[in-house]
mmCIF file of N, CA and C in Angstrom:
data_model
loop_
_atom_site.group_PDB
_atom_site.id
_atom_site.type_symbol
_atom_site.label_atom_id
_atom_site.label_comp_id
_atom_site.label_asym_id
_atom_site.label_seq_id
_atom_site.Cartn_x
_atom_site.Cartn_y
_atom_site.Cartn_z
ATOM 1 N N UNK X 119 60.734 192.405 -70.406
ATOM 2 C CA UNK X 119 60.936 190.990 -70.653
ATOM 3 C C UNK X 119 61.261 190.804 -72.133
ATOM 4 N N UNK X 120 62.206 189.776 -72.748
ATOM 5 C CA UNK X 120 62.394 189.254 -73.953
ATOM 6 C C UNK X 120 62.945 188.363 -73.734
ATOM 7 N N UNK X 121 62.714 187.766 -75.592
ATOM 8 C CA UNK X 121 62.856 186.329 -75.625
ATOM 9 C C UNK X 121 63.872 186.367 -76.864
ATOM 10 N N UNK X 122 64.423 185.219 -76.880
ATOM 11 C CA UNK X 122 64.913 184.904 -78.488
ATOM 12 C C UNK X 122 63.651 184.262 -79.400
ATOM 13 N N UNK X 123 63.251 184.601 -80.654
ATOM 14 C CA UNK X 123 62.710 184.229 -81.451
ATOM 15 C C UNK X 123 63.101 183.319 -81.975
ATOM 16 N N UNK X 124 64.140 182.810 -81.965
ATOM 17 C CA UNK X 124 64.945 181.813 -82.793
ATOM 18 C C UNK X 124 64.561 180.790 -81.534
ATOM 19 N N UNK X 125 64.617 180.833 -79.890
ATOM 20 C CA UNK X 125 64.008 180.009 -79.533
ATOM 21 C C UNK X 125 62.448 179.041 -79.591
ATOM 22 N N UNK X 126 61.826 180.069 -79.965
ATOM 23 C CA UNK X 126 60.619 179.847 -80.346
ATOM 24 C C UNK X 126 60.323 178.776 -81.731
ATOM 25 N N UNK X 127 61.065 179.602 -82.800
ATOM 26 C CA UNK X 127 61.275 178.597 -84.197
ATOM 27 C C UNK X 127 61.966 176.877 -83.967
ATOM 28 N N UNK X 128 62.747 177.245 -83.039
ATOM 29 C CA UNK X 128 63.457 175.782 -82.553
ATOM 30 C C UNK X 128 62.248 174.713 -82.225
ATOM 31 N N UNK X 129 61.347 175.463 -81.080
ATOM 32 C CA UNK X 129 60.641 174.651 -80.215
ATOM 33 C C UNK X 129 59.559 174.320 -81.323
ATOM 34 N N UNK X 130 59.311 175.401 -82.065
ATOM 35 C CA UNK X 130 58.355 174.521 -83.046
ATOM 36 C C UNK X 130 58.633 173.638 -83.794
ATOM 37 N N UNK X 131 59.606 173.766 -84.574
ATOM 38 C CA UNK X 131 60.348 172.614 -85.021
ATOM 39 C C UNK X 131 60.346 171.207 -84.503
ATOM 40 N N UNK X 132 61.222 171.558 -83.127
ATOM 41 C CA UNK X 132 60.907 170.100 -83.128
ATOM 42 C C UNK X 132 59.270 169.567 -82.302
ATOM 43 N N UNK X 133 58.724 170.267 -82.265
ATOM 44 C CA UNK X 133 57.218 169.692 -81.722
ATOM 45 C C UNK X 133 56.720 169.118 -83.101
ATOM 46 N N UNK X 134 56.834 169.745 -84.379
ATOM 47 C CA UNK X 134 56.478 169.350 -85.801
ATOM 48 C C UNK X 134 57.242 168.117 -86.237
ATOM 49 N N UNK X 135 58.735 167.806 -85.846
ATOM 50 C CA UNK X 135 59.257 166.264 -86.206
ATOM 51 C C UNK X 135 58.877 165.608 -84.991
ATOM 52 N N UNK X 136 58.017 165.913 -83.845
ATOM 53 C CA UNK X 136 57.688 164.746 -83.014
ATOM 54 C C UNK X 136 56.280 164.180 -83.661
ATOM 55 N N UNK X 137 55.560 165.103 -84.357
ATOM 56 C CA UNK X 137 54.530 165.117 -85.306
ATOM 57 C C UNK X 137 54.179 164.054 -86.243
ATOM 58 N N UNK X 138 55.713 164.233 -86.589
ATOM 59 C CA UNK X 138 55.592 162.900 -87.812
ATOM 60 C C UNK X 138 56.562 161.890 -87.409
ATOM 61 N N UNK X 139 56.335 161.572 -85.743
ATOM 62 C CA UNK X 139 56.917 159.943 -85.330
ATOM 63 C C UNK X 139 55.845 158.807 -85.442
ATOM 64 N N UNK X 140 56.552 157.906 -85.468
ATOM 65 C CA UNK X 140 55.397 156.611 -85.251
ATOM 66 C C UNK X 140 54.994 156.797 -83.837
ATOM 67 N N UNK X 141 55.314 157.203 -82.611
ATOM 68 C CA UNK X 141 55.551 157.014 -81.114
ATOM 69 C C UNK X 141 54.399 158.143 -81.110
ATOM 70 N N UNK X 142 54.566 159.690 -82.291
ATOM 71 C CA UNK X 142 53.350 160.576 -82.255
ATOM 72 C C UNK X 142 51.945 159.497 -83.071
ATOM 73 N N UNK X 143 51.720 158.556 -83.766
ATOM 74 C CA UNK X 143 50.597 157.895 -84.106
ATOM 75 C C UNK X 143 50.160 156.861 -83.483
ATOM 76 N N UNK X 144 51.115 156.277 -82.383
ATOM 77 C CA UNK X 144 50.695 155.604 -81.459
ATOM 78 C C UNK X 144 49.780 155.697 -80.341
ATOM 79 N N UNK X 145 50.145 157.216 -79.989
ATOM 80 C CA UNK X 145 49.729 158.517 -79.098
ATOM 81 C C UNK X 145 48.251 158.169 -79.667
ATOM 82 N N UNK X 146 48.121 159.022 -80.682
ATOM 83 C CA UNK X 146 46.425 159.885 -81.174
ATOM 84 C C UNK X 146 46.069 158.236 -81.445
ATOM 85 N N UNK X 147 46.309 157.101 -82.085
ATOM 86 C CA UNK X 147 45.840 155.382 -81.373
ATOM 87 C C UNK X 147 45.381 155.296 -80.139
ATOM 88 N N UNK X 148 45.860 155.470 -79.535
ATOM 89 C CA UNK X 148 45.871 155.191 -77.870
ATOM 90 C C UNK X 148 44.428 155.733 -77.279
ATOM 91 N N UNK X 149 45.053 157.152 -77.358
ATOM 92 C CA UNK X 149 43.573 157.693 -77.208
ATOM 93 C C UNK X 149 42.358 158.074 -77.798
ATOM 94 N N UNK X 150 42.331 157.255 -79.223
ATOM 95 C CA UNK X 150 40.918 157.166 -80.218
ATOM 96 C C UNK X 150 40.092 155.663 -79.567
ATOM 97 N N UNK X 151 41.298 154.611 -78.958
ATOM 98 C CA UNK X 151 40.625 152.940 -78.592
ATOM 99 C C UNK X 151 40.162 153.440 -77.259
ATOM 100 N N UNK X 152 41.031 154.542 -76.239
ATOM 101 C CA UNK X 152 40.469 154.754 -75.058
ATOM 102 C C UNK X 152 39.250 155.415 -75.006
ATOM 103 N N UNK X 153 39.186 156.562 -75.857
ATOM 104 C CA UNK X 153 37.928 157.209 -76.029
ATOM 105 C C UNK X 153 36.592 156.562 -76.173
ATOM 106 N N UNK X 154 36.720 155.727 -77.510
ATOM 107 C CA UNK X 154 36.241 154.544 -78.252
ATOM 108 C C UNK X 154 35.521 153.665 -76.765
ATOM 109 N N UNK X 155 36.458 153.026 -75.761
ATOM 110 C CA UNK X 155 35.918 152.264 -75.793
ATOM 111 C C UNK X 155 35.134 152.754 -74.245
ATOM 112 N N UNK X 156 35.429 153.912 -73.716
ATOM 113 C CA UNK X 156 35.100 154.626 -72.776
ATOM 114 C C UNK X 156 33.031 154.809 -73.256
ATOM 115 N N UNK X 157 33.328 155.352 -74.174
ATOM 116 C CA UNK X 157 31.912 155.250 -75.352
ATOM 117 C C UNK X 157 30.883 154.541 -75.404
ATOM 118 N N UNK X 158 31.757 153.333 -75.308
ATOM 119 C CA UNK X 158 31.253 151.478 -75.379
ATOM 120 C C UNK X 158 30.620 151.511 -73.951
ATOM 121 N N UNK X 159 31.384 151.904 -72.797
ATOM 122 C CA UNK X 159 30.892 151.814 -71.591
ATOM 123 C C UNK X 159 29.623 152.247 -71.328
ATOM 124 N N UNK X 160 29.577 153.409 -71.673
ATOM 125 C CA UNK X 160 28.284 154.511 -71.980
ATOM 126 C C UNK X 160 27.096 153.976 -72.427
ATOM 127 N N UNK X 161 27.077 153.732 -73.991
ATOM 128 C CA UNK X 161 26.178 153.178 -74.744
ATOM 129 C C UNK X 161 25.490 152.110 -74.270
ATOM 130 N N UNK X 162 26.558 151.315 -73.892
ATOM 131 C CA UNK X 162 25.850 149.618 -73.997
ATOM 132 C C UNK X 162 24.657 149.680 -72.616
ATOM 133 N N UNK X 163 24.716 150.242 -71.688
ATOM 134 C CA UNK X 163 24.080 149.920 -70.317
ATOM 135 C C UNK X 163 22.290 151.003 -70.816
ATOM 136 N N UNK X 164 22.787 151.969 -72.032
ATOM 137 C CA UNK X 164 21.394 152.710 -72.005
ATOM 138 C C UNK X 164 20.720 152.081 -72.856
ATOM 139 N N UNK X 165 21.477 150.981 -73.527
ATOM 140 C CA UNK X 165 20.584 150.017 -74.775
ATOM 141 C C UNK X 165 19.414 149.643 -74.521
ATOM 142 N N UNK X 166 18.418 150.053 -75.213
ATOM 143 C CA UNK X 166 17.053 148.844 -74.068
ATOM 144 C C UNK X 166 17.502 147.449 -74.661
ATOM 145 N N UNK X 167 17.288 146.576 -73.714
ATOM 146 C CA UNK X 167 17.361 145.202 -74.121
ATOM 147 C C UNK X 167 16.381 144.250 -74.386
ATOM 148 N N UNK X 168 16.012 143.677 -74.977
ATOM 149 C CA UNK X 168 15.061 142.710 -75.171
ATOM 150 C C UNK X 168 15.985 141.273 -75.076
ATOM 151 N N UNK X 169 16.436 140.924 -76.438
ATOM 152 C CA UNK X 169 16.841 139.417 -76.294
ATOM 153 C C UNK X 169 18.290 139.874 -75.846
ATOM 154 N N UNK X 170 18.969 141.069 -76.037
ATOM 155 C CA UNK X 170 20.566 141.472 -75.809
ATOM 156 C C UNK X 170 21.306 141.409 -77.158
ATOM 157 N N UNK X 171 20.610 141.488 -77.990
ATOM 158 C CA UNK X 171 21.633 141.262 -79.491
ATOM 159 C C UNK X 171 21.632 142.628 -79.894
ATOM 160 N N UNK X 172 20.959 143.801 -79.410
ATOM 161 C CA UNK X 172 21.512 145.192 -79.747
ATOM 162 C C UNK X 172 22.049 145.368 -78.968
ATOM 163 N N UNK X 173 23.006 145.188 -77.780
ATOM 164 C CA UNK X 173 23.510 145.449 -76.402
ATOM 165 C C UNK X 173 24.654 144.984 -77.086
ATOM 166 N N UNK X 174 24.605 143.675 -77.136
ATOM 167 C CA UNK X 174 26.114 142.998 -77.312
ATOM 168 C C UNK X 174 26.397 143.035 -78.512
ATOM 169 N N UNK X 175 26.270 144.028 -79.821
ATOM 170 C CA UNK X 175 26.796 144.354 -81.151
ATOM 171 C C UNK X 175 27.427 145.660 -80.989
ATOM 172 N N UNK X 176 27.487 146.487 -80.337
ATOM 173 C CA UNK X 176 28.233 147.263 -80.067
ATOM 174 C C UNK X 176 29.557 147.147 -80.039
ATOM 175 N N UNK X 177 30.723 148.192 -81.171
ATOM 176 C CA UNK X 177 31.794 147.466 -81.395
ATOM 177 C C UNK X 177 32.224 149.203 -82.131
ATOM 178 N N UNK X 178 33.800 148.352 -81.981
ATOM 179 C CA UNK X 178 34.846 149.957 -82.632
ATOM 180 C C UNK X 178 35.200 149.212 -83.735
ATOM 181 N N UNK X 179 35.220 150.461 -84.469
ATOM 182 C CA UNK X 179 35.968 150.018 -85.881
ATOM 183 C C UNK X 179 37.645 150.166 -85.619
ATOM 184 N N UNK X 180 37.998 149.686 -86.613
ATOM 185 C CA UNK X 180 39.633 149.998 -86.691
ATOM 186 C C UNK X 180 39.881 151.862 -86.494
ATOM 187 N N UNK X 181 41.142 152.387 -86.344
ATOM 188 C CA UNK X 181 41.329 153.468 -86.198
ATOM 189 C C UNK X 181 41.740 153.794 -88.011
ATOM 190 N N UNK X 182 41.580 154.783 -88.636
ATOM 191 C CA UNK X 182 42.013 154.889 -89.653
ATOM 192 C C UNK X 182 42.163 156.470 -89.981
ATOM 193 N N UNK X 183 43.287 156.544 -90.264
ATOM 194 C CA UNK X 183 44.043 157.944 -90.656
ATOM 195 C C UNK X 183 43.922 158.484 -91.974
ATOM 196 N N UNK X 184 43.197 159.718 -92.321
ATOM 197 C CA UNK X 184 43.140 160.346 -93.282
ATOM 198 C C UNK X 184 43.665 161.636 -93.478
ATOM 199 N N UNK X 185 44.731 161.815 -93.809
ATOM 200 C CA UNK X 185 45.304 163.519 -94.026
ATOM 201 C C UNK X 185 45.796 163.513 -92.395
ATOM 202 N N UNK X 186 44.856 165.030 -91.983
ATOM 203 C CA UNK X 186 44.892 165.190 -90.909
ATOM 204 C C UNK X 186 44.163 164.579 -89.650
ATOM 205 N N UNK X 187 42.888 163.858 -90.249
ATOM 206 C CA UNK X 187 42.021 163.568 -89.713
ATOM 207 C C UNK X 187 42.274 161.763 -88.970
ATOM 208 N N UNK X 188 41.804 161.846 -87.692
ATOM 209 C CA UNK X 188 42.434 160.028 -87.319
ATOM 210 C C UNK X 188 40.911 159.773 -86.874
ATOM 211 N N UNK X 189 40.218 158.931 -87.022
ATOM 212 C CA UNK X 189 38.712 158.391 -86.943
ATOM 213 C C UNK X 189 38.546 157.010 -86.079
ATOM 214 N N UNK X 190 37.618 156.866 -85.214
ATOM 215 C CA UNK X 190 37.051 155.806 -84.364
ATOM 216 C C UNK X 190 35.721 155.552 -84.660
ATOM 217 N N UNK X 191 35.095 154.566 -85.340
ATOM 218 C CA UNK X 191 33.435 154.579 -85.208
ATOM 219 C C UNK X 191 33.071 153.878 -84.597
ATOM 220 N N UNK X 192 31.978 154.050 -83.757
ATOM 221 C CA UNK X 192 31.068 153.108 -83.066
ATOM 222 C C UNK X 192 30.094 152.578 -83.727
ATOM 223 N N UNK X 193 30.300 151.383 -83.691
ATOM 224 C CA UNK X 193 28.978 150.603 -84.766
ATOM 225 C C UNK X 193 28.198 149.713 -84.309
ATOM 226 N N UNK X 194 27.087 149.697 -85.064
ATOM 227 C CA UNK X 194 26.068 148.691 -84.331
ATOM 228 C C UNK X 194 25.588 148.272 -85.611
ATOM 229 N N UNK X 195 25.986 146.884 -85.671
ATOM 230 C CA UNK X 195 25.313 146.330 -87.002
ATOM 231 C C UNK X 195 23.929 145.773 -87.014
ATOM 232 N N UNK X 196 23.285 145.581 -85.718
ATOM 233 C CA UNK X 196 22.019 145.073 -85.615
ATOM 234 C C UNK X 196 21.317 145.623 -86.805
ATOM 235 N N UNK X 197 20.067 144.993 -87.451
ATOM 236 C CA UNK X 197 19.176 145.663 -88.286
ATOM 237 C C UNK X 197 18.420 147.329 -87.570
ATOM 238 N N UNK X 198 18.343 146.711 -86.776
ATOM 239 C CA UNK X 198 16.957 147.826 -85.725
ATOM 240 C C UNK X 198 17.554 148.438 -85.001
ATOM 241 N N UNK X 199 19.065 148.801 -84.978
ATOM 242 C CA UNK X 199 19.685 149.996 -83.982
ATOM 243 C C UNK X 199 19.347 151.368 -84.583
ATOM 244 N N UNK X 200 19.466 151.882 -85.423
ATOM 245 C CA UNK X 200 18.966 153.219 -85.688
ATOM 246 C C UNK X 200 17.569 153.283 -85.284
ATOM 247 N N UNK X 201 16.299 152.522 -85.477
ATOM 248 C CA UNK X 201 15.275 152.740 -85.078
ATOM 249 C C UNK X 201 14.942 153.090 -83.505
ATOM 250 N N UNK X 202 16.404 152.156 -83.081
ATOM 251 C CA UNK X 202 15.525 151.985 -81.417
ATOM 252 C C UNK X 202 16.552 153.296 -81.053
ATOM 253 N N UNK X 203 17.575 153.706 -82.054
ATOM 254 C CA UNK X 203 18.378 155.009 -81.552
ATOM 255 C C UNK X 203 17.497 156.301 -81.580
ATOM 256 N N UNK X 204 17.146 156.175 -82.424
ATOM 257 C CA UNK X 204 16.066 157.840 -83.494
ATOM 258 C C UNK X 204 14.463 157.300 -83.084
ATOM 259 N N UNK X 205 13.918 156.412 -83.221
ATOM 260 C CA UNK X 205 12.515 156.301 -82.858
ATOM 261 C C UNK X 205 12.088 155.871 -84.460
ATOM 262 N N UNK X 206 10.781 155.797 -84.502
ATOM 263 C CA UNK X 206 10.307 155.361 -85.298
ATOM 264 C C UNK X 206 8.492 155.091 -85.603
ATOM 265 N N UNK X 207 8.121 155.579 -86.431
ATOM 266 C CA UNK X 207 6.436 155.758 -86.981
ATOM 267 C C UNK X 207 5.880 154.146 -87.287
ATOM 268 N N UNK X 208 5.230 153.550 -86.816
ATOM 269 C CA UNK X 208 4.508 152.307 -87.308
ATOM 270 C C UNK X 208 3.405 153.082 -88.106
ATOM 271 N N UNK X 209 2.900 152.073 -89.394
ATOM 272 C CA UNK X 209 1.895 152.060 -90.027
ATOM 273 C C UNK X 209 1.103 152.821 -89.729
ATOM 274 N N UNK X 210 0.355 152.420 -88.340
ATOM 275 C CA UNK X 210 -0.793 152.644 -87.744
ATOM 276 C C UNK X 210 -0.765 154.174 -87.183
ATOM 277 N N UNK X 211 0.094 154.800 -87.151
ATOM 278 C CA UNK X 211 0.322 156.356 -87.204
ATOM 279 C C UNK X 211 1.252 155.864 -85.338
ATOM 280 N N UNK X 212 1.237 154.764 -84.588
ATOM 281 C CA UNK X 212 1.603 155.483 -83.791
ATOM 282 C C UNK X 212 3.620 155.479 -83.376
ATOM 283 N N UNK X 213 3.365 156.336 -82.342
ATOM 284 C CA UNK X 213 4.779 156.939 -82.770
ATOM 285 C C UNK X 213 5.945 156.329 -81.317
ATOM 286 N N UNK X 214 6.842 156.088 -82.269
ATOM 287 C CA UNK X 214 7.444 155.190 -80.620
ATOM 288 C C UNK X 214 9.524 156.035 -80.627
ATOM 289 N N UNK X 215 9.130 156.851 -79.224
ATOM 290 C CA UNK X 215 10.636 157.539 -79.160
ATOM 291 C C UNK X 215 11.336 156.680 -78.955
ATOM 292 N N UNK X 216 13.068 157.661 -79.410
ATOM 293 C CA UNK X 216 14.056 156.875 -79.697
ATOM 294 C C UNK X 216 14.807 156.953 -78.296
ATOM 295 N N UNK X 217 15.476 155.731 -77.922
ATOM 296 C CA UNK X 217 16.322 155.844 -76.651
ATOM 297 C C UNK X 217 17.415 156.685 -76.457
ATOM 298 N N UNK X 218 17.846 157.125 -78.093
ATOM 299 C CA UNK X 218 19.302 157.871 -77.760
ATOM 300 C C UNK X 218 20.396 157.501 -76.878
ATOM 301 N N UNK X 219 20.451 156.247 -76.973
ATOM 302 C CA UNK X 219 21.928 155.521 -76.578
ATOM 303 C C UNK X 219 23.325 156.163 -76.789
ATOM 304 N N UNK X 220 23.103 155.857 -78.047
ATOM 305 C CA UNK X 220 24.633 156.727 -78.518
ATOM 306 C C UNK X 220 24.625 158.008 -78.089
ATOM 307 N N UNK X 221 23.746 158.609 -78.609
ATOM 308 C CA UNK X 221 23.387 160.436 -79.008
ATOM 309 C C UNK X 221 23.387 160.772 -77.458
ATOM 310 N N UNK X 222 23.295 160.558 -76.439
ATOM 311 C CA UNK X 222 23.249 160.973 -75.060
ATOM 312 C C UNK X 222 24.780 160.488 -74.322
ATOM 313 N N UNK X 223 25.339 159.273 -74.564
ATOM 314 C CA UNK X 223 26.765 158.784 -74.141
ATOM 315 C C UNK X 223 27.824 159.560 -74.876
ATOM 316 N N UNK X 224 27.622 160.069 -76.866
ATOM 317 C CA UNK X 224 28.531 160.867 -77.387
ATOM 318 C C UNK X 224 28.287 162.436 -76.485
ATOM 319 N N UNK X 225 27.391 162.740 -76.480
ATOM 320 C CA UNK X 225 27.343 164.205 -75.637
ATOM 321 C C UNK X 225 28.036 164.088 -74.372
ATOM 322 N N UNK X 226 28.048 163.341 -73.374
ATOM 323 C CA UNK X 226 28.733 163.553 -72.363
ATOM 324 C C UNK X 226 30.373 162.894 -72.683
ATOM 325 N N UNK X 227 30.760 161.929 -73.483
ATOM 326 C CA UNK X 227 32.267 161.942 -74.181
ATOM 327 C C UNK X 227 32.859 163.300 -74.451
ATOM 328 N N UNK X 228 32.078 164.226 -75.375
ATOM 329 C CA UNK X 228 32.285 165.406 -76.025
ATOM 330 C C UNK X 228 32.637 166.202 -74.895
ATOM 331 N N UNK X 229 31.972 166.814 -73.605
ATOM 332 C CA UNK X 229 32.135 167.176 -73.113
ATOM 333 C C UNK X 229 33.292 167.089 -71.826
ATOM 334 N N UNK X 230 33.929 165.689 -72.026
ATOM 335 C CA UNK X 230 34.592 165.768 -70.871
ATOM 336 C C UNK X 230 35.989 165.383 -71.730
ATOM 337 N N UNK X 231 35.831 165.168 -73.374
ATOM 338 C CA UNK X 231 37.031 164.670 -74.108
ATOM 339 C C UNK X 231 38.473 165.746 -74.127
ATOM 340 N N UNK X 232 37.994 166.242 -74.010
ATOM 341 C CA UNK X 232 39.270 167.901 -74.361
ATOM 342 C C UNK X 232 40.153 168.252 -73.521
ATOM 343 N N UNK X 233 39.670 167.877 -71.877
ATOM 344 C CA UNK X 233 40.651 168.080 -70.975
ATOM 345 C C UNK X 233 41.315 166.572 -70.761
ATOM 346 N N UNK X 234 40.053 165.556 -71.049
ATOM 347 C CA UNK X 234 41.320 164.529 -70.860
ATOM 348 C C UNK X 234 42.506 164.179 -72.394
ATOM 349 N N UNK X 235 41.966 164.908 -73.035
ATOM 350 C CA UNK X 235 43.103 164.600 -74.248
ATOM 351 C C UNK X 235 43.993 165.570 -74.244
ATOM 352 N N UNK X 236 44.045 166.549 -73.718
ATOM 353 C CA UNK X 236 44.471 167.641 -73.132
ATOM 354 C C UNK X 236 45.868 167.223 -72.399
ATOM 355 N N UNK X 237 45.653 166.750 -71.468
ATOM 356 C CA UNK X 237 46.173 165.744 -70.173
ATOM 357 C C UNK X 237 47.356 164.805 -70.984
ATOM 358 N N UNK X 238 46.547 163.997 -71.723
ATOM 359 C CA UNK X 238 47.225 163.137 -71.926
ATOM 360 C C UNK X 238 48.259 163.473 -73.536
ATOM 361 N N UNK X 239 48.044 164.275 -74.071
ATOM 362 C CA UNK X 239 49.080 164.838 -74.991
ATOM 363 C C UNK X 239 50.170 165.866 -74.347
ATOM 364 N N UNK X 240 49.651 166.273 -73.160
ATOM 365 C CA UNK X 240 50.677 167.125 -72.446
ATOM 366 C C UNK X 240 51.677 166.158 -72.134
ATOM 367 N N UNK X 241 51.516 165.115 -70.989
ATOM 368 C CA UNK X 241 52.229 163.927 -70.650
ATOM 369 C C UNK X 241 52.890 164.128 -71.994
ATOM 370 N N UNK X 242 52.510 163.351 -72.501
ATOM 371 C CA UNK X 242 53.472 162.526 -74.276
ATOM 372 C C UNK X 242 54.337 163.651 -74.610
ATOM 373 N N UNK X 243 54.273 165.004 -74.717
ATOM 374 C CA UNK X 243 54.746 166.095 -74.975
ATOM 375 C C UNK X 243 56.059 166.077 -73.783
ATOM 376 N N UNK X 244 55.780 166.410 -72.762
ATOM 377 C CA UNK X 244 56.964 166.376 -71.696
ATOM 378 C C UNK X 244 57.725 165.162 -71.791
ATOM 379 N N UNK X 245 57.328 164.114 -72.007
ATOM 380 C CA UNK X 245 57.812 162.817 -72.469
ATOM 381 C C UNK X 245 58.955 163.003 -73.683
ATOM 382 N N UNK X 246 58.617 163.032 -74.535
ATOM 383 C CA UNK X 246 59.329 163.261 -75.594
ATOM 384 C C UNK X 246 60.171 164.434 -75.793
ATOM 385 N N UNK X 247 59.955 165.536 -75.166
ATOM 386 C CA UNK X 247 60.505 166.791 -75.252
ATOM 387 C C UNK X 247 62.057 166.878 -75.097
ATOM 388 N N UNK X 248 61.938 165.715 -73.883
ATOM 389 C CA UNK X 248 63.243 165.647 -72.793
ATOM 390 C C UNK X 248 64.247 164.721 -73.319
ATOM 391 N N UNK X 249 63.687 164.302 -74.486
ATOM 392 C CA UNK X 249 64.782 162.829 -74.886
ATOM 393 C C UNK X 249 65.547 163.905 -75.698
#
């Protein structure tokens, strides 16, 4: 079996100027708000609730691009979300665990993120390949 090498250099090429399209930052967008808000789904239902104001603060930040790096945060501005996330020591020594909302919804994201981003950059790839 052989190949041309020069085919190979081609195909990288242009996979590297589909790289730097707007249509390629729309892409890794797409699926940071889907991820993001897939996340949101997760989190919000393991919240414990009391009045619902740590339930319903749950929120994505903007997407923002650094270098290589493209970022989604999940935020919870409540005062008392890290406490009721991580747990927390009262005075009185006693000790009250944390629900792990996030920390249990990001673990199962993590685990199922790779084949669906997988999936869906293949699509965009055959998509674009052919124009």
């Amino acid at each position: 079996m052989s190949m041309q090498y020069s085919e190979f250099t081609a195909y990288r090429k242009q996979i590297e100027a589909l790289a730097s399209t707007s249509d390629f930052a729309l892409m890794i967008r797409k699926i940071l708000l889907t991820e993001g808000l897939r996340a949101l789904k997760l989190i919000r239902p393991r919240t414990p609730v009391d009045s619902g104001t740590l339930r319903r603060n749950w929120a994505l930040s903007n997407v923002t691009v650094t270098g290589n790096i493209a970022r989604i945060e999940i935020v919870n501005p409540t005062s008392y979300a890290a406490p009721v996330e991580y747990g927390w020591t009262k005075a009185s020594g006693a000790h009250y665990v944390g629900a792990h909302m996030a920390e249990v919804s990001m673990d199962i994201i993590s685990k199922q993120i790779d084949d669906r981003v997988r999936g869906q950059f293949e699509q965009w790839l055959q998509a674009h390949l052919t124009k």
